mmCIF file of C-alpha atoms in Angstrom:
data_model
loop_
_atom_site.group_PDB
_atom_site.id
_atom_site.type_symbol
_atom_site.label_atom_id
_atom_site.label_comp_id
_atom_site.label_asym_id
_atom_site.label_seq_id
_atom_site.Cartn_x
_atom_site.Cartn_y
_atom_site.Cartn_z
ATOM 1 C CA MET H 16 -46.213 -35.177 -3.166
ATOM 2 C CA HIS H 17 -44.241 -37.216 -5.824
ATOM 3 C CA ASP H 18 -43.880 -34.499 -8.153
ATOM 4 C CA VAL H 19 -42.417 -32.022 -5.944
ATOM 5 C CA GLN H 20 -39.643 -34.699 -4.487
ATOM 6 C CA ASN H 21 -38.718 -35.336 -8.124
ATOM 7 C CA LEU H 22 -38.727 -31.419 -9.034
ATOM 8 C CA ALA H 23 -36.243 -31.302 -5.743
ATOM 9 C CA ASP H 24 -34.323 -34.317 -7.016
ATOM 10 C CA ARG H 25 -33.974 -32.485 -10.366
ATOM 11 C CA LEU H 26 -32.739 -28.998 -8.623
ATOM 12 C CA VAL H 27 -29.774 -31.270 -6.841
ATOM 13 C CA ASP H 28 -28.898 -33.317 -9.718
ATOM 14 C CA LEU H 29 -28.299 -29.821 -11.733
ATOM 15 C CA LYS H 30 -26.656 -28.283 -8.799
ATOM 16 C CA ARG H 31 -24.066 -31.018 -8.781
ATOM 17 C CA ARG H 32 -23.983 -30.766 -12.543
ATOM 18 C CA TYR H 33 -23.137 -26.842 -12.156
ATOM 19 C CA PRO H 34 -21.822 -26.737 -9.025
ATOM 20 C CA VAL H 35 -20.796 -22.762 -9.766
ATOM 21 C CA GLY H 36 -24.261 -20.972 -10.506
ATOM 22 C CA GLN H 37 -24.264 -18.960 -13.953
ATOM 23 C CA PRO H 38 -27.050 -16.507 -13.599
ATOM 24 C CA ASP H 39 -28.127 -17.450 -17.293
ATOM 25 C CA LEU H 40 -28.235 -20.845 -16.714
ATOM 26 C CA VAL H 41 -30.821 -20.419 -13.834
ATOM 27 C CA THR H 42 -33.302 -19.284 -16.745
ATOM 28 C CA ASP H 43 -32.143 -22.389 -18.735
ATOM 29 C CA VAL H 44 -32.749 -24.399 -15.482
ATOM 30 C CA VAL H 45 -36.184 -23.701 -14.772
ATOM 31 C CA LEU H 46 -37.471 -24.022 -18.205
ATOM 32 C CA ALA H 47 -35.872 -27.514 -18.054
ATOM 33 C CA VAL H 48 -37.146 -28.534 -15.012
ATOM 34 C CA LEU H 49 -40.583 -26.912 -16.320
ATOM 35 C CA GLY H 50 -40.122 -28.830 -19.570
ATOM 36 C CA SER H 51 -39.553 -31.965 -18.336
ATOM 37 C CA MET H 52 -42.083 -32.155 -15.402
ATOM 38 C CA THR H 53 -44.900 -34.988 -15.394
ATOM 39 C CA GLY H 54 -47.944 -34.770 -13.363
ATOM 40 C CA ASP H 55 -49.480 -31.950 -11.668
ATOM 41 C CA ILE H 56 -47.742 -29.150 -9.440
ATOM 42 C CA SER H 57 -48.888 -26.758 -7.247
ATOM 43 C CA HIS H 58 -50.300 -23.055 -7.916
ATOM 44 C CA ARG H 59 -47.122 -22.085 -5.320
ATOM 45 C CA GLU H 60 -44.826 -24.322 -7.174
ATOM 46 C CA THR H 61 -45.215 -22.607 -10.354
ATOM 47 C CA ALA H 62 -45.456 -19.139 -9.563
ATOM 48 C CA LEU H 63 -42.004 -20.118 -7.668
ATOM 49 C CA LEU H 64 -40.350 -21.200 -10.821
ATOM 50 C CA HIS H 65 -41.671 -18.386 -12.591
ATOM 51 C CA GLU H 66 -40.124 -16.222 -9.989
ATOM 52 C CA ILE H 67 -36.619 -17.956 -10.135
ATOM 53 C CA GLY H 68 -36.471 -17.602 -14.008
ATOM 54 C CA ALA H 69 -37.190 -14.190 -13.729
ATOM 55 C CA LEU H 70 -34.448 -13.486 -11.384
ATOM 56 C CA GLY H 71 -32.201 -15.652 -13.560
ATOM 57 C CA GLU H 72 -33.577 -13.256 -16.403
ATOM 58 C CA ALA H 73 -33.154 -9.550 -14.674
ATOM 59 C CA VAL H 74 -29.779 -11.230 -13.441
ATOM 60 C CA ALA H 75 -29.095 -12.000 -17.301
ATOM 61 C CA THR H 76 -30.067 -8.798 -18.381
ATOM 62 C CA ALA H 77 -27.979 -6.929 -15.696
ATOM 63 C CA ARG H 78 -24.704 -8.708 -16.856
ATOM 64 C CA LEU H 79 -25.161 -7.623 -20.340
ATOM 65 C CA GLU H 80 -25.972 -3.264 -19.270
ATOM 66 C CA ILE H 81 -22.629 -3.693 -17.056
ATOM 67 C CA ALA H 82 -20.994 -5.117 -20.386
ATOM 68 C CA ALA H 83 -22.294 -2.070 -22.211
ATOM 69 C CA LEU H 84 -21.134 -0.018 -19.711
ATOM 70 C CA LYS H 85 -17.474 -1.343 -20.981
ATOM 71 C CA VAL H 86 -16.327 -0.926 -17.185
ATOM 72 C CA ASP H 87 -12.823 -2.425 -18.137
ATOM 73 C CA ASP H 88 -12.356 1.019 -19.490
ATOM 74 C CA ILE H 89 -13.163 2.657 -16.318
ATOM 75 C CA THR H 90 -10.832 0.286 -14.313
ATOM 76 C CA VAL H 91 -8.283 0.177 -17.128
ATOM 77 C CA SER H 92 -8.042 3.720 -18.049
ATOM 78 C CA TYR H 93 -10.433 6.206 -16.814
ATOM 79 C CA ILE H 94 -9.690 6.113 -12.895
ATOM 80 C CA PRO H 95 -6.095 4.960 -13.242
ATOM 81 C CA CYS H 96 -5.707 8.449 -15.815
ATOM 82 C CA ALA H 97 -7.739 10.452 -13.510
ATOM 83 C CA THR H 98 -5.653 9.194 -10.291
ATOM 84 C CA ASP H 99 -2.606 10.195 -12.324
ATOM 85 C CA GLU H 100 -3.845 13.665 -13.320
ATOM 86 C CA LEU H 101 -4.688 14.321 -9.962
ATOM 87 C CA ASP H 102 -0.834 13.149 -8.492
ATOM 88 C CA ALA H 103 0.761 15.531 -11.402
ATOM 89 C CA ILE H 104 -1.306 18.334 -10.204
ATOM 90 C CA VAL H 105 -0.296 17.828 -6.075
ATOM 91 C CA SER H 106 3.595 17.447 -7.630
ATOM 92 C CA HIS H 107 3.331 20.336 -10.106
ATOM 93 C CA THR H 108 1.766 22.766 -7.433
ATOM 94 C CA ALA H 109 4.458 21.561 -4.781
ATOM 95 C CA ALA H 110 7.134 22.485 -7.217
ATOM 96 C CA ALA H 111 5.879 25.976 -7.888
ATOM 97 C CA THR H 112 5.266 26.146 -3.723
ATOM 98 C CA GLU H 113 9.090 25.232 -3.209
ATOM 99 C CA SER H 114 9.516 28.273 -5.850
ATOM 100 C CA ILE H 115 7.632 30.242 -4.256
ATOM 101 C CA LEU H 116 8.923 29.975 -1.013
ATOM 102 C CA GLU H 117 12.472 30.115 -2.144
ATOM 103 C CA ALA H 118 11.757 33.752 -3.676
ATOM 104 C CA CYS H 119 10.298 34.554 -0.449
ATOM 105 C CA GLU H 120 12.671 33.202 1.833
ATOM 106 C CA THR H 121 15.445 35.700 -0.469
ATOM 107 C CA LEU H 122 13.071 38.672 0.081
ATOM 108 C CA ASP H 123 13.239 37.959 3.684
ATOM 109 C CA MET H 124 17.071 38.375 3.524
ATOM 110 C CA LEU H 125 16.777 41.104 1.881
ATOM 111 C CA GLY H 126 14.416 42.811 4.658
ATOM 112 C CA ASP H 127 17.475 41.937 7.146
ATOM 113 C CA THR H 128 18.994 44.343 5.543
ATOM 114 C CA LEU H 129 16.414 46.793 5.528
ATOM 115 C CA GLU H 130 14.894 49.071 8.557
ATOM 116 C CA GLY H 131 12.003 50.519 9.961
ATOM 117 C CA GLU H 132 8.822 51.003 7.774
ATOM 118 C CA ALA H 133 10.316 49.574 4.683
ATOM 119 C CA ALA H 134 11.509 46.679 6.861
ATOM 120 C CA ARG H 135 8.105 45.985 8.208
ATOM 121 C CA LYS H 136 6.516 46.294 4.822
ATOM 122 C CA LEU H 137 8.573 43.830 3.256
ATOM 123 C CA GLN H 138 7.677 41.406 6.172
ATOM 124 C CA ASP H 139 4.513 41.669 6.173
ATOM 125 C CA ALA H 140 4.450 41.179 2.700
ATOM 126 C CA THR H 141 6.342 37.883 2.932
ATOM 127 C CA SER H 142 4.135 36.509 5.945
ATOM 128 C CA LYS H 143 1.216 36.675 3.956
ATOM 129 C CA ILE H 144 3.045 34.676 1.394
ATOM 130 C CA TYR H 145 4.116 32.440 3.607
ATOM 131 C CA GLU H 146 0.765 31.818 4.920
ATOM 132 C CA SER H 147 -1.154 31.749 1.395
ATOM 133 C CA CYS H 148 1.620 29.022 0.368
ATOM 134 C CA SER H 149 -0.190 26.889 2.898
ATOM 135 C CA PHE H 150 -2.677 26.000 0.546
ATOM 136 C CA GLN H 151 -0.493 23.792 -1.043
ATOM 137 C CA ASP H 152 -0.880 21.545 1.917
ATOM 138 C CA ILE H 153 -4.628 21.963 2.092
ATOM 139 C CA THR H 154 -5.069 20.908 -1.683
ATOM 140 C CA GLY H 155 -2.710 18.510 -1.576
ATOM 141 C CA GLN H 156 -4.645 16.601 1.292
ATOM 142 C CA ARG H 157 -8.161 17.525 -0.531
ATOM 143 C CA ILE H 158 -6.616 15.474 -3.502
ATOM 144 C CA THR H 159 -5.341 12.398 -1.936
ATOM 145 C CA LYS H 160 -9.196 11.946 -0.461
ATOM 146 C CA VAL H 161 -10.237 12.149 -3.945
ATOM 147 C CA VAL H 162 -8.131 9.745 -5.144
ATOM 148 C CA SER H 163 -8.726 7.584 -2.540
ATOM 149 C CA THR H 164 -12.792 7.940 -3.121
ATOM 150 C CA LEU H 165 -11.748 6.531 -7.216
ATOM 151 C CA LYS H 166 -9.586 3.983 -5.918
ATOM 152 C CA THR H 167 -12.457 2.571 -3.905
ATOM 153 C CA ILE H 168 -15.018 3.089 -6.882
ATOM 154 C CA GLU H 169 -12.434 1.003 -8.850
ATOM 155 C CA THR H 170 -12.083 -1.691 -6.482
ATOM 156 C CA THR H 171 -15.862 -1.809 -6.345
ATOM 157 C CA ILE H 172 -16.291 -1.899 -9.741
ATOM 158 C CA ALA H 173 -13.750 -4.478 -10.318
ATOM 159 C CA ARG H 174 -15.850 -6.825 -7.605
ATOM 160 C CA ILE H 175 -18.763 -6.186 -9.495
ATOM 161 C CA VAL H 176 -17.658 -6.976 -13.010
ATOM 162 C CA MET H 177 -15.973 -9.897 -11.243
ATOM 163 C CA THR H 178 -19.205 -10.622 -9.533
ATOM 164 C CA PHE H 179 -21.835 -10.920 -12.805
ATOM 165 C CA GLY H 180 -18.971 -11.137 -15.462
ATOM 166 C CA LYS H 181 -16.805 -14.131 -14.029
ATOM 167 C CA ALA H 182 -19.122 -16.717 -12.169
ATOM 168 C CA SER H 183 -16.974 -18.700 -10.570
ATOM 169 C CA ILE H 184 -15.208 -16.216 -8.584
ATOM 170 C CA THR H 185 -17.461 -15.378 -5.753
ATOM 171 C CA ALA H 186 -17.720 -11.812 -4.102
ATOM 172 C CA SER H 187 -15.846 -10.827 -1.094
ATOM 173 C CA THR H 188 -18.206 -9.130 1.188
ATOM 174 C CA SER H 189 -15.637 -7.479 2.963
ATOM 175 C CA SER H 190 -15.366 -3.888 2.586
ATOM 176 C CA PRO H 191 -12.200 -2.700 0.437
ATOM 177 C CA VAL H 192 -9.448 -1.442 1.938
ATOM 178 C CA VAL H 193 -8.691 2.026 1.442
ATOM 179 C CA GLU H 194 -5.086 3.536 2.006
ATOM 180 C CA GLY H 195 -4.749 5.629 5.050
ATOM 181 C CA ASP H 196 -7.686 4.639 6.965
ATOM 182 C CA GLY H 197 -6.019 4.716 10.365
ATOM 183 C CA LEU H 198 -5.847 8.311 9.935
ATOM 184 C CA LEU H 199 -8.069 11.432 9.785
ATOM 185 C CA ASN H 200 -10.331 12.372 7.197
ATOM 186 C CA GLY H 201 -8.147 15.496 5.962
ATOM 187 C CA PRO H 202 -9.471 18.563 5.423
ATOM 188 C CA GLN H 203 -12.994 19.660 5.692
ATOM 189 C CA LEU H 204 -15.361 21.285 3.422
ATOM 190 C CA ALA H 205 -16.228 24.953 4.698
ATOM 191 C CA ARG H 206 -20.426 23.749 5.330
ATOM 192 C CA SER H 207 -19.146 21.257 7.744
ATOM 193 C CA ALA H 208 -16.065 22.581 9.545
ATOM 194 C CA MET H 209 -15.174 24.874 12.676
ATOM 195 C CA ASP H 210 -13.004 27.764 12.474
ATOM 196 C CA GLN H 211 -10.402 28.742 14.623
ATOM 197 C CA SER H 212 -12.984 31.002 16.314
ATOM 198 C CA ASP H 213 -14.963 27.662 16.890
ATOM 199 C CA VAL H 214 -11.701 25.830 18.543
ATOM 200 C CA ASP H 215 -10.741 28.522 20.788
ATOM 201 C CA LYS H 216 -14.414 28.550 22.112
ATOM 202 C CA LEU H 217 -14.686 24.790 22.413
ATOM 203 C CA LEU H 218 -10.993 24.783 24.124
ATOM 204 C CA ALA H 219 -11.688 27.270 26.387
ATOM 205 C CA SER H 220 -15.120 25.604 27.753
ATOM 206 C CA PHE H 221 -12.451 22.855 29.237
ATOM 207 C CA ASP H 222 -10.880 25.972 31.386
ATOM 208 C CA MET K 1 6.227 37.966 30.922
ATOM 209 C CA SER K 2 8.480 38.411 28.078
ATOM 210 C CA MET K 3 9.276 34.685 26.311
ATOM 211 C CA ASP K 4 12.782 33.180 25.671
ATOM 212 C CA LYS K 5 12.749 33.451 21.826
ATOM 213 C CA SER K 6 16.104 31.795 21.990
ATOM 214 C CA MET K 7 14.721 28.377 23.095
ATOM 215 C CA ASN K 8 14.645 25.254 20.994
ATOM 216 C CA VAL K 9 10.943 24.948 18.954
ATOM 217 C CA LEU K 10 10.638 21.323 17.129
ATOM 218 C CA ILE K 11 8.287 21.871 14.269
ATOM 219 C CA VAL K 12 6.861 17.982 13.072
ATOM 220 C CA ASP K 13 4.731 17.887 9.850
ATOM 221 C CA ASP K 14 5.240 14.909 6.958
ATOM 222 C CA TYR K 15 5.011 17.644 4.526
ATOM 223 C CA LYS K 16 8.249 19.461 3.986
ATOM 224 C CA THR K 17 6.359 22.095 2.019
ATOM 225 C CA MET K 18 4.572 22.769 5.441
ATOM 226 C CA LEU K 19 7.783 22.754 7.722
ATOM 227 C CA ARG K 20 9.505 25.536 5.212
ATOM 228 C CA ILE K 21 6.249 27.434 5.776
ATOM 229 C CA ILE K 22 6.279 27.361 9.477
ATOM 230 C CA ARG K 23 10.122 27.579 10.118
ATOM 231 C CA ASN K 24 9.871 30.687 8.286
ATOM 232 C CA LEU K 25 6.801 32.121 9.907
ATOM 233 C CA LEU K 26 8.510 31.219 13.095
ATOM 234 C CA LYS K 27 11.640 33.113 11.681
ATOM 235 C CA GLN K 28 9.860 36.419 11.413
ATOM 236 C CA ILE K 29 8.948 36.178 15.029
ATOM 237 C CA ASP K 30 12.318 36.035 16.456
ATOM 238 C CA PHE K 31 12.117 32.060 17.044
ATOM 239 C CA ASN K 32 15.421 31.099 15.184
ATOM 240 C CA ASN K 33 16.272 27.910 16.806
ATOM 241 C CA VAL K 34 13.687 25.338 15.174
ATOM 242 C CA GLU K 35 14.140 21.797 14.645
ATOM 243 C CA GLU K 36 12.580 19.571 12.273
ATOM 244 C CA ALA K 37 10.844 16.061 12.122
ATOM 245 C CA MET K 38 8.705 14.394 9.643
ATOM 246 C CA ASP K 39 6.853 11.990 11.803
ATOM 247 C CA GLY K 40 5.861 11.477 15.385
ATOM 248 C CA GLY K 41 8.620 8.574 15.669
ATOM 249 C CA GLU K 42 10.963 10.593 14.832
ATOM 250 C CA ALA K 43 9.913 13.836 17.126
ATOM 251 C CA LEU K 44 9.935 11.649 19.799
ATOM 252 C CA SER K 45 13.591 10.532 19.489
ATOM 253 C CA LYS K 46 14.647 14.137 19.090
ATOM 254 C CA LEU K 47 12.341 15.337 22.095
ATOM 255 C CA ARG K 48 13.810 12.124 24.109
ATOM 256 C CA VAL K 49 17.280 13.546 23.823
ATOM 257 C CA GLY K 50 17.037 17.465 23.345
ATOM 258 C CA ASN K 51 16.158 20.059 24.991
ATOM 259 C CA TYR K 52 13.296 21.746 23.628
ATOM 260 C CA GLY K 53 11.122 24.494 24.839
ATOM 261 C CA LEU K 54 7.984 24.163 22.150
ATOM 262 C CA VAL K 55 6.617 21.352 19.892
ATOM 263 C CA ILE K 56 4.001 22.114 17.264
ATOM 264 C CA SER K 57 2.755 19.251 15.518
ATOM 265 C CA ASP K 58 0.679 18.316 13.053
ATOM 266 C CA TRP K 59 -1.581 15.554 13.512
ATOM 267 C CA ASN K 60 -1.719 13.530 10.519
ATOM 268 C CA MET K 61 1.448 11.838 9.470
ATOM 269 C CA GLN K 62 2.066 8.137 9.399
ATOM 270 C CA PRO K 63 3.493 5.807 11.130
ATOM 271 C CA MET K 64 3.325 7.565 14.355
ATOM 272 C CA THR K 65 0.311 10.595 14.436
ATOM 273 C CA GLY K 66 0.378 14.001 16.311
ATOM 274 C CA LEU K 67 -1.943 12.519 18.727
ATOM 275 C CA GLU K 68 0.001 9.718 19.389
ATOM 276 C CA LEU K 69 3.280 11.681 19.582
ATOM 277 C CA LEU K 70 1.162 13.948 22.213
ATOM 278 C CA THR K 71 0.079 11.034 23.984
ATOM 279 C CA GLU K 72 3.798 9.854 24.704
ATOM 280 C CA VAL K 73 5.157 12.926 25.361
ATOM 281 C CA ARG K 74 2.429 13.357 28.270
ATOM 282 C CA LYS K 75 3.617 9.851 29.571
ATOM 283 C CA ASP K 76 7.132 10.950 29.794
ATOM 284 C CA THR K 77 7.813 12.414 32.854
ATOM 285 C CA ARG K 78 10.713 14.219 31.845
ATOM 286 C CA LEU K 79 8.594 15.726 28.757
ATOM 287 C CA LYS K 80 4.763 15.868 29.988
ATOM 288 C CA THR K 81 4.745 19.254 31.226
ATOM 289 C CA LEU K 82 6.314 20.557 27.817
ATOM 290 C CA PRO K 83 4.090 23.108 25.768
ATOM 291 C CA PHE K 84 2.616 21.251 22.735
ATOM 292 C CA ILE K 85 0.443 22.943 19.484
ATOM 293 C CA MET K 86 -1.006 20.868 17.592
ATOM 294 C CA ILE K 87 -1.677 22.232 13.979
ATOM 295 C CA THR K 88 -4.076 20.555 11.722
ATOM 296 C CA ALA K 89 -6.893 20.570 9.052
ATOM 297 C CA GLU K 90 -9.148 18.959 11.071
ATOM 298 C CA SER K 91 -11.167 21.194 12.916
ATOM 299 C CA LYS K 92 -14.311 18.179 14.076
ATOM 300 C CA THR K 93 -15.530 18.783 17.848
ATOM 301 C CA GLU K 94 -14.280 14.929 18.528
ATOM 302 C CA ASN K 95 -10.772 15.451 17.302
ATOM 303 C CA VAL K 96 -10.438 18.703 19.194
ATOM 304 C CA VAL K 97 -11.597 17.252 22.344
ATOM 305 C CA ALA K 98 -9.337 14.564 22.022
ATOM 306 C CA ALA K 99 -6.341 16.553 21.785
ATOM 307 C CA LYS K 100 -7.556 18.246 24.663
ATOM 308 C CA GLN K 101 -8.270 15.092 26.889
ATOM 309 C CA ALA K 102 -4.861 13.876 25.125
ATOM 310 C CA GLY K 103 -2.934 17.215 26.782
ATOM 311 C CA VAL K 104 -2.922 19.430 23.613
ATOM 312 C CA SER K 105 -1.717 22.962 25.361
ATOM 313 C CA ASN K 106 -3.108 24.901 22.189
ATOM 314 C CA TYR K 107 -4.841 23.893 18.591
ATOM 315 C CA ILE K 108 -4.613 25.587 15.568
ATOM 316 C CA VAL K 109 -6.739 25.001 12.249
ATOM 317 C CA LYS K 110 -4.780 25.284 8.798
ATOM 318 C CA PRO K 111 -4.765 27.148 6.749
ATOM 319 C CA PHE K 112 -3.497 29.671 9.659
ATOM 320 C CA ASN K 113 -1.718 32.838 9.308
ATOM 321 C CA ALA K 114 1.113 34.450 11.266
ATOM 322 C CA GLU K 115 -1.078 36.386 13.682
ATOM 323 C CA THR K 116 -2.521 33.288 15.113
ATOM 324 C CA LEU K 117 0.637 31.624 15.442
ATOM 325 C CA LYS K 118 1.907 34.184 17.052
ATOM 326 C CA GLY K 119 -1.000 34.667 19.442
ATOM 327 C CA LYS K 120 -1.097 30.758 19.935
ATOM 328 C CA ILE K 121 2.752 30.270 20.792
ATOM 329 C CA GLU K 122 2.452 33.593 23.476
ATOM 330 C CA LYS K 123 -0.482 32.319 24.770
ATOM 331 C CA VAL K 124 1.045 28.752 25.183
ATOM 332 C CA LEU K 125 4.408 30.244 26.321
ATOM 333 C CA GLY K 126 2.397 32.429 28.707
ATOM 334 C CA ASN K 127 0.702 29.881 30.296
ATOM 335 C CA ALA K 128 3.754 27.565 30.558
#
């Protein structure tokens, strides 16, 4: 019993000396405690100390593995680069869509000077162009979702790096804030979305 | 019942390309008096001072969403019966139900074609 109290006192002393836990220190602490123990300790206490030691080694290994991943490259370079590229896609396709619409509006004005079959055919064609141009809105929303996901990954990785790489900083347990959280989720993938006829049936069910 | 195509139509979307597309499609079916708003708040201000016969609004906008706009419109004694079509890429059951419960007149899923837009307008104005 005296030995257990002695162990507890030593652990408290070590905690006081190292108020901020550092994973690789855990192993050193356990070894130091084991090495300085006098008298007998129970099998249970020995097993506990070994488990703590193993845990410390596992955390230290994880730190090395994370360091080997060069996570800074991911957060500093890869993800910002990817989001910039996606933003550029949205911007370029928006500009292209504006040009298409402008040309289409010119055709519509030309159509106003025509009559009969020619006018109808031209309007059908420009209608289809207008309809097709709405792809820009849909792809824009989809890309925004991807950018938001990448930012969440970036935040999560940064938190892991803080936790394992800078032990003096305590990781927050709150969820990362994602821009536009209050909005809907944007376009759904075809496999999980209702089409117009499904929506019409649902609306009709209210009548 | 013939539609009054000279009525003022307010289209609401925070994406100007989409406003341009809808405006052009409306023009092709002879709705020429079309005004635009870039979010729910701007739309509400215009609706409260103007005289509109139809609202066609996107859902996903900030700071005031299309659903919030619809709710405000239905609370306004002067606007509560105004035909209101929601256009959105959201087609989850709960979204459609929420819009219906808020008093939407009809609901169009993006991407849509001119025929769908025309059909929904005819249905909404026919029932108005």
